[in-house]
XYZ file of C-alpha atoms in Angstrom:
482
model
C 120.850 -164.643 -77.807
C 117.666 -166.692 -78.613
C 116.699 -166.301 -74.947
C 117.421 -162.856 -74.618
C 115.167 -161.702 -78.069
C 111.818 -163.526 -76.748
C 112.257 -161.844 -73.558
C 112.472 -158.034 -75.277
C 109.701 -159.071 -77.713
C 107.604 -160.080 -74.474
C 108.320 -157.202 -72.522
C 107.895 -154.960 -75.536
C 104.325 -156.503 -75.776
C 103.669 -155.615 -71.834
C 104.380 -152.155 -72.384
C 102.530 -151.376 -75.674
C 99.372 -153.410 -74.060
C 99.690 -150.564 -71.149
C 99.535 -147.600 -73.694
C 96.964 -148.499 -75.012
C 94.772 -149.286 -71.727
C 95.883 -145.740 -70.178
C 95.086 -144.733 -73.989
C 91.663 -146.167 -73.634
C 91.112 -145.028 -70.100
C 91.659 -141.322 -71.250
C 89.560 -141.142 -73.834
C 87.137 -142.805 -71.658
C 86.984 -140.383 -69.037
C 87.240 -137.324 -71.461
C 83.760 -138.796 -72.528
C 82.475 -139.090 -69.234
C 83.439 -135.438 -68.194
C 82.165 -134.319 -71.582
C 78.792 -135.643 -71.055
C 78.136 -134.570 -67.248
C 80.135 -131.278 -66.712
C 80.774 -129.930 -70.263
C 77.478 -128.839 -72.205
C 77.470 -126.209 -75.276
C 74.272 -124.659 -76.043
C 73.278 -122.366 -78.552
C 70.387 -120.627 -77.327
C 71.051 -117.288 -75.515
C 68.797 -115.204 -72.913
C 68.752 -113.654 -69.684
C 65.837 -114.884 -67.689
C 66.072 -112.464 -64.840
C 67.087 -109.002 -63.345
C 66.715 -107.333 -59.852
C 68.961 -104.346 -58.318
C 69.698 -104.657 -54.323
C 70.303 -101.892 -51.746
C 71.193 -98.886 -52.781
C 71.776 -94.563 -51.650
C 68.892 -92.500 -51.401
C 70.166 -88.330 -51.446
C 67.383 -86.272 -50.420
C 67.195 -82.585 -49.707
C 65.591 -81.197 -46.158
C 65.385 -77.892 -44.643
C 66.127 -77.026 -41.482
C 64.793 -75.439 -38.861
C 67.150 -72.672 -39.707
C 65.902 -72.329 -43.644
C 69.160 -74.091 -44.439
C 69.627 -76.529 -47.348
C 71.261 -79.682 -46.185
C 71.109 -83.718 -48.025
C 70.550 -86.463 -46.012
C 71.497 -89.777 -47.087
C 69.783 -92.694 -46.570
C 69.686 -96.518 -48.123
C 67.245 -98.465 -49.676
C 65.888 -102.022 -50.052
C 65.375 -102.237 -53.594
C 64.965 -106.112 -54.218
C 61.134 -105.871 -54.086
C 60.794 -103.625 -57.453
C 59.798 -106.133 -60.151
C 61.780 -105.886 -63.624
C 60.209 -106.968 -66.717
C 62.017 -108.892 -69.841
C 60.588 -108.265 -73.663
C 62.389 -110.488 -75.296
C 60.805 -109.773 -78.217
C 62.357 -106.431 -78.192
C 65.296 -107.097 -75.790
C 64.432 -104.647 -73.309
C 64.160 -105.177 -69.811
C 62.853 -102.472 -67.343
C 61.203 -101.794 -64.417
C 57.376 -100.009 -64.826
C 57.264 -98.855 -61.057
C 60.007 -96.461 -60.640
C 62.226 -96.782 -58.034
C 61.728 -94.093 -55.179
C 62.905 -89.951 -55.713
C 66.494 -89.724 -54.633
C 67.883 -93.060 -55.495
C 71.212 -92.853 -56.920
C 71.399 -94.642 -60.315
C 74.819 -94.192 -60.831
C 76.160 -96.875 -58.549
C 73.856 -99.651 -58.737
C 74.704 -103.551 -57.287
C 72.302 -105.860 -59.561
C 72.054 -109.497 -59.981
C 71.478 -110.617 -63.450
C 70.439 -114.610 -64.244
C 70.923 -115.863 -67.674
C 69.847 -119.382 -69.662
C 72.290 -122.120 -70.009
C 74.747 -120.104 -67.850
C 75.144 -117.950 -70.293
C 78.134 -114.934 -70.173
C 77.265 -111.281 -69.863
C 78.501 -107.921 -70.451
C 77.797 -104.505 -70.440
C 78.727 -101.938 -73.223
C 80.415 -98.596 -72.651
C 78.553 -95.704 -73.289
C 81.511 -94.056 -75.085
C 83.192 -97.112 -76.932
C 82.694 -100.494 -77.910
C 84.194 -102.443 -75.348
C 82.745 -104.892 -72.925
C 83.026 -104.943 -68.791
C 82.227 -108.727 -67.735
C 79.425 -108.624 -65.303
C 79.222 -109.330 -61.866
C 76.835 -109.436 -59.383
C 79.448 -107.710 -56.786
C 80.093 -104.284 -59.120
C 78.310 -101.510 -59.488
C 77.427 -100.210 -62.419
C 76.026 -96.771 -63.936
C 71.994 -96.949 -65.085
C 71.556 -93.091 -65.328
C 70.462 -93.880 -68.767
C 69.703 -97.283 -70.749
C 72.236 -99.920 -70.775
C 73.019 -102.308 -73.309
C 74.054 -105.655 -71.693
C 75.871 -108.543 -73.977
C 74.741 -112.023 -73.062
C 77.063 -114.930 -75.346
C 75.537 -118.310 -75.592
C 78.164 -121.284 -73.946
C 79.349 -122.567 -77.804
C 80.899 -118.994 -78.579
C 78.611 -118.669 -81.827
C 75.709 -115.905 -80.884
C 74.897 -113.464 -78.688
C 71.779 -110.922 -77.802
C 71.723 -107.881 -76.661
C 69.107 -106.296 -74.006
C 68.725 -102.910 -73.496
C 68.701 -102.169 -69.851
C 66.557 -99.444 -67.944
C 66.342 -98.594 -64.471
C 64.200 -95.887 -63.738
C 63.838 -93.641 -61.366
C 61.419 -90.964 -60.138
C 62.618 -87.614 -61.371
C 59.945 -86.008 -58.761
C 58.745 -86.953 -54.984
C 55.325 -88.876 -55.015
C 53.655 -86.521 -52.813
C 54.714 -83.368 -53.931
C 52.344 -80.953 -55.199
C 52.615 -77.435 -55.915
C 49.444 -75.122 -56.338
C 49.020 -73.252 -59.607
C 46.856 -70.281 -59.885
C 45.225 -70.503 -63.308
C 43.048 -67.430 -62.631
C 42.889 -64.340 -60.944
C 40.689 -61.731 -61.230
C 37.779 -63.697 -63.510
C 34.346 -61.697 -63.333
C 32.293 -64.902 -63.715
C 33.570 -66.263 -60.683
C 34.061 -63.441 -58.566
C 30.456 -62.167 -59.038
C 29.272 -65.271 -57.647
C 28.353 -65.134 -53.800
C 27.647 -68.982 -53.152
C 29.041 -71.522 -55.177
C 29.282 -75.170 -55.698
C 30.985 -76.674 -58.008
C 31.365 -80.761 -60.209
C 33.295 -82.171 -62.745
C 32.403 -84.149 -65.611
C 34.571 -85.744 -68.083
C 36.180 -82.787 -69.466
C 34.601 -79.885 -68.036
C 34.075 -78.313 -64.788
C 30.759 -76.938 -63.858
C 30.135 -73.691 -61.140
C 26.917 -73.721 -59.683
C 26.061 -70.953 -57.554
C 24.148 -67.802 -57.403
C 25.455 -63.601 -57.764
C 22.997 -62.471 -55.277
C 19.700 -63.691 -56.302
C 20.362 -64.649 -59.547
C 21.214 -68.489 -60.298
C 24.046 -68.565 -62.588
C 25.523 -71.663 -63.890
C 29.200 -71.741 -65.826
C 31.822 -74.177 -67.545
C 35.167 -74.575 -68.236
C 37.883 -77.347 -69.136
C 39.605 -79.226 -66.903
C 42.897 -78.204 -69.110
C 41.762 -74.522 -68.514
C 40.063 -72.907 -65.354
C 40.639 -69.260 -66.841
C 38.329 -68.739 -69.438
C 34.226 -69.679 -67.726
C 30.911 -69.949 -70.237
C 28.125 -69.031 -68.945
C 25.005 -71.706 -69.522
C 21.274 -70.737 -69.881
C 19.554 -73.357 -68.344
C 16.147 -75.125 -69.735
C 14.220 -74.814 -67.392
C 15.171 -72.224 -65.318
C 16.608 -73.218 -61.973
C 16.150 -71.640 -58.700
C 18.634 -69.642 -56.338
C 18.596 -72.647 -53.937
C 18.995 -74.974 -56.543
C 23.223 -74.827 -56.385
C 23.118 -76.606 -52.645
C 20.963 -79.510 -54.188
C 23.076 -80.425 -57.108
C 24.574 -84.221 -57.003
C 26.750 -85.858 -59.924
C 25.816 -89.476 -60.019
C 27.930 -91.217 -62.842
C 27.567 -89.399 -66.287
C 24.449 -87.481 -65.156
C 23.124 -84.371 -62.571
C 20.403 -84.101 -60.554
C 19.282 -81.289 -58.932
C 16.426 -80.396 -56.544
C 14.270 -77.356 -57.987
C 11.272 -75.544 -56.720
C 10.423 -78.950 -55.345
C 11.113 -80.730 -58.502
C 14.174 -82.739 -59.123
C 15.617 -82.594 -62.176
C 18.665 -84.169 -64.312
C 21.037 -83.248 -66.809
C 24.182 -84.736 -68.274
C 25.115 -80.894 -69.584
C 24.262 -79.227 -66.811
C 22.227 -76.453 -69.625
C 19.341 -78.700 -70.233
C 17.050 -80.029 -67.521
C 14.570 -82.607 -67.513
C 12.246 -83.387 -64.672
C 12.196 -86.692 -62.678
C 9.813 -86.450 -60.382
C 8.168 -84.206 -57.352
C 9.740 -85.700 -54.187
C 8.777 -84.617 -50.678
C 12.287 -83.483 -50.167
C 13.912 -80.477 -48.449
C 17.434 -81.246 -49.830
C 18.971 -83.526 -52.016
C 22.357 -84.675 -50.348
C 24.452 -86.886 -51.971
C 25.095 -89.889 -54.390
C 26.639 -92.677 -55.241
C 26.621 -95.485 -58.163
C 23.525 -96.844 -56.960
C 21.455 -94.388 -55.282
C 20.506 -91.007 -54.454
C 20.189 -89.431 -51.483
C 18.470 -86.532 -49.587
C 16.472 -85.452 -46.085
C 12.762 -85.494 -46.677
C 10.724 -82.539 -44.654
C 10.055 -84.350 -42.052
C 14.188 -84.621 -41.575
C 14.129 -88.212 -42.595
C 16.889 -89.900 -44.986
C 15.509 -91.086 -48.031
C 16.945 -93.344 -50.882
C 16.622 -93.694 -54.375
C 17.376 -96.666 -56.522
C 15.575 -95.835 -59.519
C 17.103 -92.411 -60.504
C 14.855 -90.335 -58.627
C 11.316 -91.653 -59.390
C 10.887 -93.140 -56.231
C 11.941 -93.331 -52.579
C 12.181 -95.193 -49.338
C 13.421 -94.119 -45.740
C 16.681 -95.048 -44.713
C 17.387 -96.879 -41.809
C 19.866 -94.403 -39.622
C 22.031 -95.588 -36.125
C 21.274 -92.946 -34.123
C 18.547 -90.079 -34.314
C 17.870 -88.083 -37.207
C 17.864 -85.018 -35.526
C 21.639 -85.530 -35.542
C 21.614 -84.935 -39.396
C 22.699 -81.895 -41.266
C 20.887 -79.293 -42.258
C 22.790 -76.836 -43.575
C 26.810 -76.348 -45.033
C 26.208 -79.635 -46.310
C 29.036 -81.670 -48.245
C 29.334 -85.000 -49.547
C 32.034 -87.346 -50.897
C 32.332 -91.124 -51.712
C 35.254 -93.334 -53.378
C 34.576 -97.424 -54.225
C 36.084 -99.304 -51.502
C 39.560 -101.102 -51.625
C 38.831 -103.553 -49.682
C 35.226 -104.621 -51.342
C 34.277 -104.715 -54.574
C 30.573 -103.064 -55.872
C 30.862 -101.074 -52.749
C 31.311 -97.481 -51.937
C 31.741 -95.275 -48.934
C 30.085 -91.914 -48.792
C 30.717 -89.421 -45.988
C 28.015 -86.782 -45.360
C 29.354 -83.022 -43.723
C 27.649 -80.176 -42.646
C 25.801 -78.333 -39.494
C 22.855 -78.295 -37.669
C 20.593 -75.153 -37.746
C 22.334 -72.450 -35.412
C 18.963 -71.094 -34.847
C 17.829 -74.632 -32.627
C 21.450 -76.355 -32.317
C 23.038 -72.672 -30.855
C 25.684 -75.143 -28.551
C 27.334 -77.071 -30.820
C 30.900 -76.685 -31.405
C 31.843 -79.531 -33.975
C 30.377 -80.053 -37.776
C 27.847 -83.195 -38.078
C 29.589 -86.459 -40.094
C 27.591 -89.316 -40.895
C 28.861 -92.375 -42.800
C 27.720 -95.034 -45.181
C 28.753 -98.264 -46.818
C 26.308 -98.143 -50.088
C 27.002 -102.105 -51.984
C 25.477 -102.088 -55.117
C 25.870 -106.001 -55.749
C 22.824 -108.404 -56.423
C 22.097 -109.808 -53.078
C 24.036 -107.272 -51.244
C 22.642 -105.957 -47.817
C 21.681 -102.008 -46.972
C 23.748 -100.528 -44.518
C 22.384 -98.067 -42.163
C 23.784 -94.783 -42.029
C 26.609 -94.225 -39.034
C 26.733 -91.231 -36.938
C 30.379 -90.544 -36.455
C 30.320 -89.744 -32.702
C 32.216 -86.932 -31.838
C 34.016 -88.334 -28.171
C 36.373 -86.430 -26.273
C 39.274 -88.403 -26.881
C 39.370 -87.102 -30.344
C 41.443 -83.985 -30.751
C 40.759 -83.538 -34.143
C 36.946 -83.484 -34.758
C 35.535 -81.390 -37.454
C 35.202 -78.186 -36.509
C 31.482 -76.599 -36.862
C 32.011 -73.853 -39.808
C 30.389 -72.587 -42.989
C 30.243 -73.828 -46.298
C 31.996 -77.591 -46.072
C 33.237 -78.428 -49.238
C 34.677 -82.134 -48.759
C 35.931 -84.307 -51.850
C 37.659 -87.793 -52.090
C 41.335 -87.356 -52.989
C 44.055 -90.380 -53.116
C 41.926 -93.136 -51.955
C 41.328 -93.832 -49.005
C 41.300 -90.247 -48.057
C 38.874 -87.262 -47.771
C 40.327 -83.926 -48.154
C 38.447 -80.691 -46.966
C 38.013 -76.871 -47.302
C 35.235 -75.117 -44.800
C 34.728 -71.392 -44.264
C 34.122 -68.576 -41.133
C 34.280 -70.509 -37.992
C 30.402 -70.716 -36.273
C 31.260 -70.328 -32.301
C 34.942 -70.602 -32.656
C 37.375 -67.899 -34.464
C 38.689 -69.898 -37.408
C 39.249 -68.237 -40.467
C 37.852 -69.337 -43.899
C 39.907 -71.415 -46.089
C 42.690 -71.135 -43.116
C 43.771 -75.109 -43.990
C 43.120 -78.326 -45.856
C 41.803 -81.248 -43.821
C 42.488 -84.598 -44.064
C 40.725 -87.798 -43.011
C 42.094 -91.190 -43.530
C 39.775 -92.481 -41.443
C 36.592 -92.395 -43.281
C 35.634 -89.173 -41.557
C 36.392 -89.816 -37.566
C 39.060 -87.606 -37.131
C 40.382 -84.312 -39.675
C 43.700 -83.603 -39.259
C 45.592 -80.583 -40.989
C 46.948 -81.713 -44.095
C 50.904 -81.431 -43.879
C 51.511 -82.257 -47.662
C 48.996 -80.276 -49.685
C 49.005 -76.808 -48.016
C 46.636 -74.515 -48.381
C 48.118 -71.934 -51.385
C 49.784 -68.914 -50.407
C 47.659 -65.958 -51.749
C 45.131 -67.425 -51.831
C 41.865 -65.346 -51.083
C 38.229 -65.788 -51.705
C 35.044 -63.917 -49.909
C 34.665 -66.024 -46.282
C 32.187 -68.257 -47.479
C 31.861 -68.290 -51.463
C 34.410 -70.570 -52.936
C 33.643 -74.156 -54.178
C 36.058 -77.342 -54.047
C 36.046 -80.084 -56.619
C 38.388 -82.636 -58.229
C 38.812 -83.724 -62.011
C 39.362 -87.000 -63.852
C 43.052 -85.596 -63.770
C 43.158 -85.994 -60.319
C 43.741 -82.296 -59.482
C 41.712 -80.774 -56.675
C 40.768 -77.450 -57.466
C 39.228 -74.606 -55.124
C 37.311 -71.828 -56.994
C 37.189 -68.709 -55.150
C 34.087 -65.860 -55.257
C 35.204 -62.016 -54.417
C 38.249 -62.230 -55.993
C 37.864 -64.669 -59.236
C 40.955 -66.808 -58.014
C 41.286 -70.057 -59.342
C 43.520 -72.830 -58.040
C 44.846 -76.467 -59.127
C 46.804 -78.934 -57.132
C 47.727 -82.253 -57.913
C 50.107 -85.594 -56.430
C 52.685 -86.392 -58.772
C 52.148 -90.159 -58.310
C 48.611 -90.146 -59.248
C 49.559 -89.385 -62.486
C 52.571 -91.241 -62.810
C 51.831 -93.289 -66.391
C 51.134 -97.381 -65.715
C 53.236 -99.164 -68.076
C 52.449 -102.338 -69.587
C 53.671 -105.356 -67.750
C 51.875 -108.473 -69.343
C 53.745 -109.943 -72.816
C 52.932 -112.712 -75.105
């Protein structure tokens, strides 16, 4: 009996020393996996958002006239999304493309501490768990739930993903005026834009005449008196550099920065005053040299040219310069026009010449490049009246000419394009001449505003017409936060 007692008391010991080992062994490794796989945090974000590929419906005509929609897919993964967490917004500032179907949308959503996320219903108050395989419905903003890991808070974003409710490149011409006396009286024209206004040089017959309007307008013209008076000629040889004209007078160039009152620069031995950039003025001297200005007009030098200078225009002449892309403090001007008929009767193209004008300290002067007009190039500039070139969606030229000289092309019969600083001018596919449009065969004017719109100003009938690309104003949002 003795015997048998120690032997249960020892044996009892045994087992209660076990419990409490695998006792101590649990708690032990609850610790362990506590510490290195399960961690609670209480601040709550998401940190980043993206969308993937998704449908593109776009409508196309046939060759038939017939409406059909073609659908295509796009790589979206490259449109950046900003976060405001500040205001719990996230969005993306460059739209996605026209067409993209933002009802079924596959996005991938990253948030801090592994947070959860949900989105809300737009109709109740219940949550769908997020993941990065479903699609989900952006046509409008989306509030997303994001619940820190310890269950106690949560934010909520407010989700956009926009789309473009128009196609970048679509423009559609709008006739603000037809039928105004001002402009139709005028036989020659050229016309500039400053800040808010547009200006229409020109002359009716004989007479100089010299009217405004706003760029928000285009129907209603003032005429200006101008102080002094300035002479028939005087519309060809009118150049906007910056905020200020100048114009070549009676001999006399002149500048204004209201186009009404005149003040003279100086009495340069020029036969035309041709273009102008940030830096300089330009024009052909009498002796049919190119001459610079880099004081405003007070004094110049002769430019250095690659090829002749009886190659230069004399006549029809049109100029047009943007800043360059790919250089800063340095612009490219193209130069258009003819040479006289009267000594040049053979020539069957227009006259380009180029020019890379850098305006930076220690920069060098660029000569002036003849654009050679080769035979491999099916779409030189063909020699007609009254050139009217501007600078439109950088790096492009877009053109306007009139009456074909030695050929039989119609006035205002297309708009050119040249992507290629002036080499080649192709018939611009997007922006299409208006239909209706009608103008006497060589008085109309072409100009563009600080609203990117091109317009084209038309003398005879007192048509005026405004175009525009829907991207170029497309508003910039603000991407940079504190």
């Amino acid at each position: 009996m003795h015997a048998n007692y120690h032997y249960i008391v020892q044996k009892m010991r045994k087992f209660i020393i076990s419990c409490i080992m695998f006792a101590l062994a649990i708690v032990t490794l609850s610790s362990c996996l506590s510490n290195t796989e399960y961690s609670y945090y209480d601040d709550v974000a998401i940190t980043g958002f993206s969308v993937g590929t998704l449908n593109r419906y776009l409508h196309t005509t046939g060759n038939s006239g017939n409406d059909s929609v073609v659908k295509t897919t796009v790589s979206c993964s490259s449109y950046k999304f900003h976060i405001d967490h500040a205001k719990r917004a996230i969005w993306n500032s460059d739209s996605l493309p026209f067409g993209i179907d933002a009802s079924k949308v596959v996005c991938t959503l990253s948030t801090k501490n592994s947070a959860s996320a949900g989105w809300k219903s737009w109709t109740s108050d219940s949550l769908t768990t997020y993941s990065s395989t479903d699609s989900i419905d952006f046509t409008k903003p989306r509030e997303f739930y994001v619940y820190n890991t310890n269950g106690n808070a949560y934010r909520v974003y407010t989700i956009s993903v926009n789309v473009h409710q128009e196609k970048g490149d679509s423009c559609i011409w709008t006739m603000v005026a037809n039928g105004n006396q001002e402009v139709a009286s005028l036989t020659a024209m050229k016309a500039l834009s400053l800040e808010d206004n547009v200006y229409l040089f020109g002359v009716a017959g004989t007479t100089p005449k010299v009217y405004t309007s706003t760029i928000t307008d285009g129907q209603n013209w003032t005429e200006l008196a101008t102080t002094p008076a300035l002479s028939a000629e005087a519309y060809k040889n009118i150049v906007l550099k910056e905020d200020a004209f100048f114009c070549l007078s009676d001999g006399k160039l002149l500048t204004s920065t209201d186009a009404q009152n005149w003040t003279e620069v100086s009495e340069p031995s020029l036969k035309s005053l041709v273009a102008a950039t940030t830096a300089h003025l330009y024009g052909i001297s009498e002796e049919g040299k190119m001459m610079a200005s880099a004081d405003n007009g007070l004094t110049w030098v002769e430019e250095e040219l690659d090829s002749d200078a009886s190659l230069l225009p004399t006549e029809d002449l049109s100029y047009a310069c943007h800043t360059l892309k790919t250089n800063t403090g340095a612009e490219k001007v193209v130069l258009i026009g003819n040479r006289s008929l009267e000594q040049y009767p053979n020539d069957t193209t227009a006259v380009v010449w180029t020019k890379i004008d850098e305006y930076k300290m220690g920069s060098r002067n660029h000569a002036w490049s003849y654009v050679t007009q080769n035979d491999d190039n099916s779409h030189k500039a063909p020699r007609a009246k009254n050139w009217q070139v501007v600078s439109y969606d950088n790096p492009n030229f877009k053109a306007v000419c009139g009456e074909g000289i030695g050929n039989n092309k119609a006035a205002l019969n297309q708009i050119y394009q040249s992507g290629d600083e002036g080499i080649t001018w192709i018939k611009d596919s997007v922006m299409v001449m208006p239909k209706g449009i009608a103008a006497t065969n060589n008085s109309f004017a072409m100009t563009t505003d600080k609203n990117n719109s091109v317009w084209i100003i038309c003398g005879g009938t007192g048509q005026v017409w405004k175009v525009r690309f829907n991207r170029l104003v497309w508003k910039k949002e603000q991407e940079v936060f504190e």
